Short mmCIF file of C-alpha atoms and ligand atoms in Angstrom, two decimals:
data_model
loop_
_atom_site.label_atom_id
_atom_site.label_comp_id
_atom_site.label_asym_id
_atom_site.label_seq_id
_atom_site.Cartn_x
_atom_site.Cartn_y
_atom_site.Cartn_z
CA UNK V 90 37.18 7.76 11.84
CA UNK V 91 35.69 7.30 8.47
CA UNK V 92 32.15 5.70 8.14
CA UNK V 93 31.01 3.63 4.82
CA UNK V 94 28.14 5.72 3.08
CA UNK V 95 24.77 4.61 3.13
CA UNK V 96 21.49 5.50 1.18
CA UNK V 97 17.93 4.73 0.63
CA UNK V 98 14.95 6.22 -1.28
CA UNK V 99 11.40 6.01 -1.56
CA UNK V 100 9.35 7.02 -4.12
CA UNK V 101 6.36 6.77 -1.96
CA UNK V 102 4.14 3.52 -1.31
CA UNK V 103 0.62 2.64 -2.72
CA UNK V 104 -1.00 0.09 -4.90
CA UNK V 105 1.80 0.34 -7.62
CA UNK V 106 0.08 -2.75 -9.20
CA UNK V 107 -2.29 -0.58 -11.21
CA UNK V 108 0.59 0.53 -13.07
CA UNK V 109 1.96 -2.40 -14.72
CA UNK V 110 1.59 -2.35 -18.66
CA UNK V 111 1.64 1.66 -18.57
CA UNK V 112 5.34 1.53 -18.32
CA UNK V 113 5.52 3.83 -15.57
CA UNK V 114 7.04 1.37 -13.11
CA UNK V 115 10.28 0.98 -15.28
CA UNK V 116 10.21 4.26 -15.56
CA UNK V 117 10.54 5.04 -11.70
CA UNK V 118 12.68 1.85 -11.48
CA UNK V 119 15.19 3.98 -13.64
CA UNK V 120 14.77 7.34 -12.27
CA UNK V 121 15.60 5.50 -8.52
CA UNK V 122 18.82 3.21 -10.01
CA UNK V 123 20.35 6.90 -11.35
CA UNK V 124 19.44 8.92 -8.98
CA UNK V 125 20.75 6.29 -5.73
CA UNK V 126 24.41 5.53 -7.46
CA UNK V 127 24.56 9.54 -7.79
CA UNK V 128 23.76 10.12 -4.28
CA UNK V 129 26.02 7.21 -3.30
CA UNK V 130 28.79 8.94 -4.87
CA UNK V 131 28.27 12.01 -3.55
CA UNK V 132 28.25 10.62 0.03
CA UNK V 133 31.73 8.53 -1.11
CA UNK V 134 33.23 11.93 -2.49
CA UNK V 135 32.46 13.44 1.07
CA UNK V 136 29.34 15.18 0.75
CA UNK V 137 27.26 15.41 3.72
CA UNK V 138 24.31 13.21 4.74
CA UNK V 139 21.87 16.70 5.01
CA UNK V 140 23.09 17.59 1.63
CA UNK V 141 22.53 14.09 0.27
CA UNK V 142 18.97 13.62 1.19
CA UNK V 143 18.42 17.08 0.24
CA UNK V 144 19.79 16.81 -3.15
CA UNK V 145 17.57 13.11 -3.80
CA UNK V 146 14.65 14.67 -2.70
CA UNK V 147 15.15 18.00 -4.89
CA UNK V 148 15.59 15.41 -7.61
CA UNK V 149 12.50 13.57 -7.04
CA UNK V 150 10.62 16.93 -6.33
CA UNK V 151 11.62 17.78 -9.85
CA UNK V 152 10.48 14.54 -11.91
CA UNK V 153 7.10 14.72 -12.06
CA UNK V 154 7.19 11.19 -11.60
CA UNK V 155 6.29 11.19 -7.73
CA UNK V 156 3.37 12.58 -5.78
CA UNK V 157 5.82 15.42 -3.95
CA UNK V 158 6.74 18.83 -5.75
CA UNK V 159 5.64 19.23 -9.62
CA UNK V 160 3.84 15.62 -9.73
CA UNK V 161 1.75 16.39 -6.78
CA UNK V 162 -2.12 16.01 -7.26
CA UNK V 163 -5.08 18.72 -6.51
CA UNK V 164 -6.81 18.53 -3.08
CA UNK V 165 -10.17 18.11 -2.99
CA UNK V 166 -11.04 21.82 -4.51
CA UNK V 167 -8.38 21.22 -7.26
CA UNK V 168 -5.36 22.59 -5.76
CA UNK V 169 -1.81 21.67 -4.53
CA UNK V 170 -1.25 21.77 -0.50
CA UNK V 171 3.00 20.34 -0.37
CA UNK V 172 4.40 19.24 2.76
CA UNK V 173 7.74 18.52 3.79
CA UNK V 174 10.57 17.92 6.26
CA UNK V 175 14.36 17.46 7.27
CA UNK V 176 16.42 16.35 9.83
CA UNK V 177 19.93 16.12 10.84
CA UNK V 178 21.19 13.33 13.13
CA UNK V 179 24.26 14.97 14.74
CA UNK V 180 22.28 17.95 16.41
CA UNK V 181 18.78 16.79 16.34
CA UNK V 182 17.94 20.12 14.51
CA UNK V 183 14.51 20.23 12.07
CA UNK V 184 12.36 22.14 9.65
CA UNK V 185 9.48 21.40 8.04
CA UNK V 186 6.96 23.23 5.99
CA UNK V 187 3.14 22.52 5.64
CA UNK V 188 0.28 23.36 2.85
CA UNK V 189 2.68 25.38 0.78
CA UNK V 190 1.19 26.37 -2.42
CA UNK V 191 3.91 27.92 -4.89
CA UNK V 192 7.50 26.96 -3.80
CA UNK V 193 8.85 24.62 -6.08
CA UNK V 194 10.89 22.53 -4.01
CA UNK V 195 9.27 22.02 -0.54
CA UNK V 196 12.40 20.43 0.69
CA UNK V 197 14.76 23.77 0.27
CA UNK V 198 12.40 25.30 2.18
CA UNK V 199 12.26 23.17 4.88
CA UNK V 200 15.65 22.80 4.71
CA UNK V 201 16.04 26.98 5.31
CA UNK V 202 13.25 26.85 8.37
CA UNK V 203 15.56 24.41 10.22
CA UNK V 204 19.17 26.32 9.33
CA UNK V 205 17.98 30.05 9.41
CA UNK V 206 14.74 30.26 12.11
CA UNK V 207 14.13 28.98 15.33
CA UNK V 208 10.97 27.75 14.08
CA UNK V 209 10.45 23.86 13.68
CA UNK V 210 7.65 23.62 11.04
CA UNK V 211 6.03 26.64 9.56
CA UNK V 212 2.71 26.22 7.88
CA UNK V 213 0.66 27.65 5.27
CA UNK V 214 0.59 31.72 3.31
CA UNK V 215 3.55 32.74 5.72
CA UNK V 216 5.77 29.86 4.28
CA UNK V 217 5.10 30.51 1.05
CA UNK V 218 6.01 34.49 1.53
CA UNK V 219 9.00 33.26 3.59
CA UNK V 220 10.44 31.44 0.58
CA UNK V 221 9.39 34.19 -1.72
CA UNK V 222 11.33 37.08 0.91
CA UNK V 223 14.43 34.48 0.58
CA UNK V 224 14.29 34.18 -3.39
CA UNK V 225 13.41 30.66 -3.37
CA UNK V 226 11.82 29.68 -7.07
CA UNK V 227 7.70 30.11 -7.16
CA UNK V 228 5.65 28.38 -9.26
CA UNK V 229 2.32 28.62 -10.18
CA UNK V 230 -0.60 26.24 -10.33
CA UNK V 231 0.30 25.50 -13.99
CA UNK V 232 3.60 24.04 -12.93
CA UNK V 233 1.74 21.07 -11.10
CA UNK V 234 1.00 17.82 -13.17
CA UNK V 235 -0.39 15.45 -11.06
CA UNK V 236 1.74 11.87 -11.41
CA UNK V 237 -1.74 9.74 -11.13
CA UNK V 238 -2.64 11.24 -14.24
CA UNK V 239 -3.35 8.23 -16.60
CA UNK V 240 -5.08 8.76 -19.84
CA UNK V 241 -6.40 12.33 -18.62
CA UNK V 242 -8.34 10.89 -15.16
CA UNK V 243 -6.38 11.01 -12.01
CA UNK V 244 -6.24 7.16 -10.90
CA UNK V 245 -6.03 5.68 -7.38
CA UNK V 246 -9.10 6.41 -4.19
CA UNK V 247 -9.36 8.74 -1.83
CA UNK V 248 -8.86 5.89 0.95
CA UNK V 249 -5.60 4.67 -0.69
CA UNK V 250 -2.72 5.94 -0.34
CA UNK V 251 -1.18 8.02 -3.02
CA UNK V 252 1.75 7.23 -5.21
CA UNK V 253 4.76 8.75 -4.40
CA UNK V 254 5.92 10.94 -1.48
CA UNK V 255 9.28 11.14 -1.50
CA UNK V 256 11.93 10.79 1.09
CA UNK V 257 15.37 10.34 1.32
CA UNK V 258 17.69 8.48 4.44
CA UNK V 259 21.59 8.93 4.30
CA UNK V 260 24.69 8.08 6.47
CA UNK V 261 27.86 10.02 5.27
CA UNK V 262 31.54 9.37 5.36
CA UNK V 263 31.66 11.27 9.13
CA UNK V 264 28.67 9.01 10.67
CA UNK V 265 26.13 11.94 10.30
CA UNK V 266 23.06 10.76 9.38
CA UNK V 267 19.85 12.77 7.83
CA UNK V 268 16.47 12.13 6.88
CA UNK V 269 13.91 14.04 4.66
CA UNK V 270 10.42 13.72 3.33
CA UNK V 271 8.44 15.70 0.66
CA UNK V 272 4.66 14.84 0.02
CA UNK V 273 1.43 16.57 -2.27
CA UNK V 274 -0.26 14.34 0.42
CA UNK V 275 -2.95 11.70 0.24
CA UNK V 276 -5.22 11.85 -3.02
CA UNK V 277 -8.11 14.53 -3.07
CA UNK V 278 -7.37 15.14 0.39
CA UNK V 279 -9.12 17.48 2.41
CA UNK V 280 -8.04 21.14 1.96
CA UNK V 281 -5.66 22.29 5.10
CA UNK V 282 -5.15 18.68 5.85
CA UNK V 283 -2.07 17.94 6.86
CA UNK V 284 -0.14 14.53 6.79
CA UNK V 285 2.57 13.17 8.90
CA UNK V 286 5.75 13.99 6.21
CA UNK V 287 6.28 17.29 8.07
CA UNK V 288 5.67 16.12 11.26
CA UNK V 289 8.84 15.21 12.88
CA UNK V 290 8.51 12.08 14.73
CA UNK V 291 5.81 10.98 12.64
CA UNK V 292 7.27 11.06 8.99
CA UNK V 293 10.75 12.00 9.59
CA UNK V 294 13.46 11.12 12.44
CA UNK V 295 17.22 11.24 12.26
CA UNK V 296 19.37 10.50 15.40
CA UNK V 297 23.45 9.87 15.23
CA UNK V 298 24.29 6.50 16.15
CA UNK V 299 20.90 4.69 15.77
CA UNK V 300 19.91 6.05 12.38
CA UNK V 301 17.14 7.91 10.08
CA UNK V 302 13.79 6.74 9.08
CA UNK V 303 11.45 8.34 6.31
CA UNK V 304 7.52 7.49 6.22
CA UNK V 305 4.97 7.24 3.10
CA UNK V 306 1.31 5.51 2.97
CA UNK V 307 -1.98 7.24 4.78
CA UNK V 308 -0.16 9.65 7.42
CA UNK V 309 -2.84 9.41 9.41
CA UNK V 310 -1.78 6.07 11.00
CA UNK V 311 1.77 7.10 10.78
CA UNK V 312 1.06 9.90 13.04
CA UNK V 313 -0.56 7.86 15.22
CA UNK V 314 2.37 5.83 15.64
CA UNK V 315 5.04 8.41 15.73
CA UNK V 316 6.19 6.11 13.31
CA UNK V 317 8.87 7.38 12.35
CA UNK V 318 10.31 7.78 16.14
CA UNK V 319 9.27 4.45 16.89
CA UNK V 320 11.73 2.91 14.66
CA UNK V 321 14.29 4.98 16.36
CA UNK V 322 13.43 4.22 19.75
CA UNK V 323 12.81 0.58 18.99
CA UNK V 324 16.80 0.72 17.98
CA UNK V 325 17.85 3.05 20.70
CA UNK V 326 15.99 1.47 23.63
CA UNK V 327 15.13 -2.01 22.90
CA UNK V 328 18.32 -2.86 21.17
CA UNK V 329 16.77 -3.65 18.04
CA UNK V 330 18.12 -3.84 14.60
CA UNK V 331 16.66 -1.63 12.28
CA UNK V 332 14.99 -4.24 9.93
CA UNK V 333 12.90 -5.36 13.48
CA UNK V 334 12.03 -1.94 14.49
CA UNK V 335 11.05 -1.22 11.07
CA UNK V 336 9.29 -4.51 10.41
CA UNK V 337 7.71 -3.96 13.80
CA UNK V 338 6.28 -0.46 13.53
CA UNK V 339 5.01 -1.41 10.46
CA UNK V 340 3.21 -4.36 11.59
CA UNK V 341 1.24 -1.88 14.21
CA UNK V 342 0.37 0.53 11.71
CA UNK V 343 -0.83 -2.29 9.43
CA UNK V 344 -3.36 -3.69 12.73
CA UNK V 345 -4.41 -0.36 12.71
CA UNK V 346 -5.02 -0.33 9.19
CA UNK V 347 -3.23 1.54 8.23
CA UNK V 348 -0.88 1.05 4.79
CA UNK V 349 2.66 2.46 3.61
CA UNK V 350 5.45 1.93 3.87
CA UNK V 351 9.02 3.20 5.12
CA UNK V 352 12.54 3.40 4.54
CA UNK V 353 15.34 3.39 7.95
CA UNK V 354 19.34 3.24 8.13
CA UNK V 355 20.44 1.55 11.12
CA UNK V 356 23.75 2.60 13.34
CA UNK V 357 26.17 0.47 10.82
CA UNK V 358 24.28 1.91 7.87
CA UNK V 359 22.24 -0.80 7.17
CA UNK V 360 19.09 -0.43 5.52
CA UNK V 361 15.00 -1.80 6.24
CA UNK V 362 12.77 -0.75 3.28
CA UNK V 363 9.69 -2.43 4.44
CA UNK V 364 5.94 -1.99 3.31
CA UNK V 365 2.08 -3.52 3.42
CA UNK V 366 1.22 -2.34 0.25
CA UNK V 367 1.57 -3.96 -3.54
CA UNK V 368 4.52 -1.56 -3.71
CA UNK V 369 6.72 0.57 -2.95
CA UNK V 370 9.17 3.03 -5.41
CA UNK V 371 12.36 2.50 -3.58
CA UNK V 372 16.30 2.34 -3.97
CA UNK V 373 18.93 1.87 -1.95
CA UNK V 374 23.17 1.03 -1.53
CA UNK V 375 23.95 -0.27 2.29
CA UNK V 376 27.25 0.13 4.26
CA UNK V 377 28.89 -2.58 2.41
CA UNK V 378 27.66 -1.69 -1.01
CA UNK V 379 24.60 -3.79 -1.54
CA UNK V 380 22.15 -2.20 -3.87
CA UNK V 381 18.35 -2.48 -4.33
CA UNK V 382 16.23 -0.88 -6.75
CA UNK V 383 12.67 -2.32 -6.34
CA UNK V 384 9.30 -0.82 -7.13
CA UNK V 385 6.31 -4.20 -6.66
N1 LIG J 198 2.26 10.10 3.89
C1 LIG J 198 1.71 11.05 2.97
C2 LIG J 198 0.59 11.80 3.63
O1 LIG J 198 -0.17 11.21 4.35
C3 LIG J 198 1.20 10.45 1.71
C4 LIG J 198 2.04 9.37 1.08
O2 LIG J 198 3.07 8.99 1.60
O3 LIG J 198 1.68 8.85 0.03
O4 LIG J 198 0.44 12.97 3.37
#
């Protein structure tokens, strides 16, 4: 039987508000409108939801615009530590990578750990030689320029949440779903920190028939919550639709203290995008065709 297509994207959650007047938030807006009616065509033309999320989150890896691949920002001793993850929905199967340094697209990577190892997430020097023994692009630290940059400072506190990890949810035309994240992490983190967008379960979850959820905001809380399995096990267990288990999980993190936000497809391919902070870059097209593009 033939499912609808569905797709969301973040372009990571933060206080967006500090952006208004620098025209970066129409900018994003833009990037997110393209980039979700090509994904959504891709997913209508038959492509699958792995390749899908894959493909956004190469995309959004590539801008610049995000905090994830050539946007990221330094760590606290000035350089890049990348983090990322995937997830397919039929098989359960994952890969993540954590505090790679040259790759250029975290999410390929990932994306290889979970099809060609038996490894789950692979972490530091060895996954950067991994995707260097496998031909995978390098870059070097010149490559990086940081999206916070404004005016030559890097904006935004170490105890907020950073602009822009990406992620990507999809449903395809099969029922398949897939989720995947890609992160420079929190602002000026702490070197060998590591945040919940490779953690699967925290960041990332994708399960056939109840749906795909992708995290951003401090991952601390988010790991705390298995946030990102919470939403799927509020659907799968409780019987809840995804814009409760989404609304709900982010309600705890937000007690906590915790702010982000996240983005989940439901069984039908329905779509939750919610988030406690004064934004969040996002985009999305639902089962039935309803499209947001929203960044405050
Ligand atoms: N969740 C990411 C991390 O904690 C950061 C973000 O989403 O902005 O590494």
């Amino acid at each position: 039987m033939s499912h609808l297509p569905s797709i969301a994207l973040h372009g990571g959650a933060g206080n967006l508000a500090r952006y208004a007047g620098t025209g970066r938030l129409e900018e994003a807006e833009s990037v997110l409108g393209h980039l979700v009616d090509h994904i959504y065509t891709m997913l209508q033309q038959g492509a699958s939801a792995v390749d899908a999320v894959t493909e956004a989150v190469v995309r959004m890896e590539d801008t610049g615009l995000f905090h994830a691949g050539r946007g990221s920002a330094p760590n606290q001793h000035g350089y890049v530590e990348l983090d990322a993850s995937i997830m397919t929905g039929h098989n359960l199967e994952a890969g993540a990578v954590a505090l790679v340094r040259r790759v250029k697209n975290p999410i390929k990577l990932a994306r290889y750990v979970m099809e060609h190892t038996s490894t789950v997430l692979l972490g530091g020097a060895e996954a950067d030689a991994l995707a260097e023994l496998q031909n995978f692009e390098m870059v070097d630290a010149s490559y990086f320029q940081p999206c916070d940059m404004i005016g030559g400072a890097i904006v935004g506190h170490p105890s907020s949440p950073s602009t822009g990890t990406v992620g990507a949810v999809a449903r395809d035309t099969h029922g398949n779903v897939a989720a995947a994240t890609s992160t420079g992490g929190t602002l000026r983190k702490t070197a060998g920190r590591i945040g919940d967008a490779p953690l699967i379960g925290s960041g990332t979850y994708a399960k056939n028939n109840v749906g795909a959820v992708s995290c951003t905001g401090i991952g601390e809380y988010f790991i705390r919550n298995a946030a990102a399995y919470a939403v799927i096990s509020r659907m799968e267990l409780l019987g809840e639709s995804v814009g409760s288990a989404a609304g709900t999980v982010m309600q705890h993190i937000h007690d906590l203290g915790g702010e982000g936000g996240l983005i989940a497809i439901g069984p039908r391919g329905e779509v939750s995008m919610p988030f406690n902070t004064s934004g969040m870059y996002r985009a999305s097209i639902d089962a039935w065709g309803k499209r947001i593009v929203g960044v405050l």
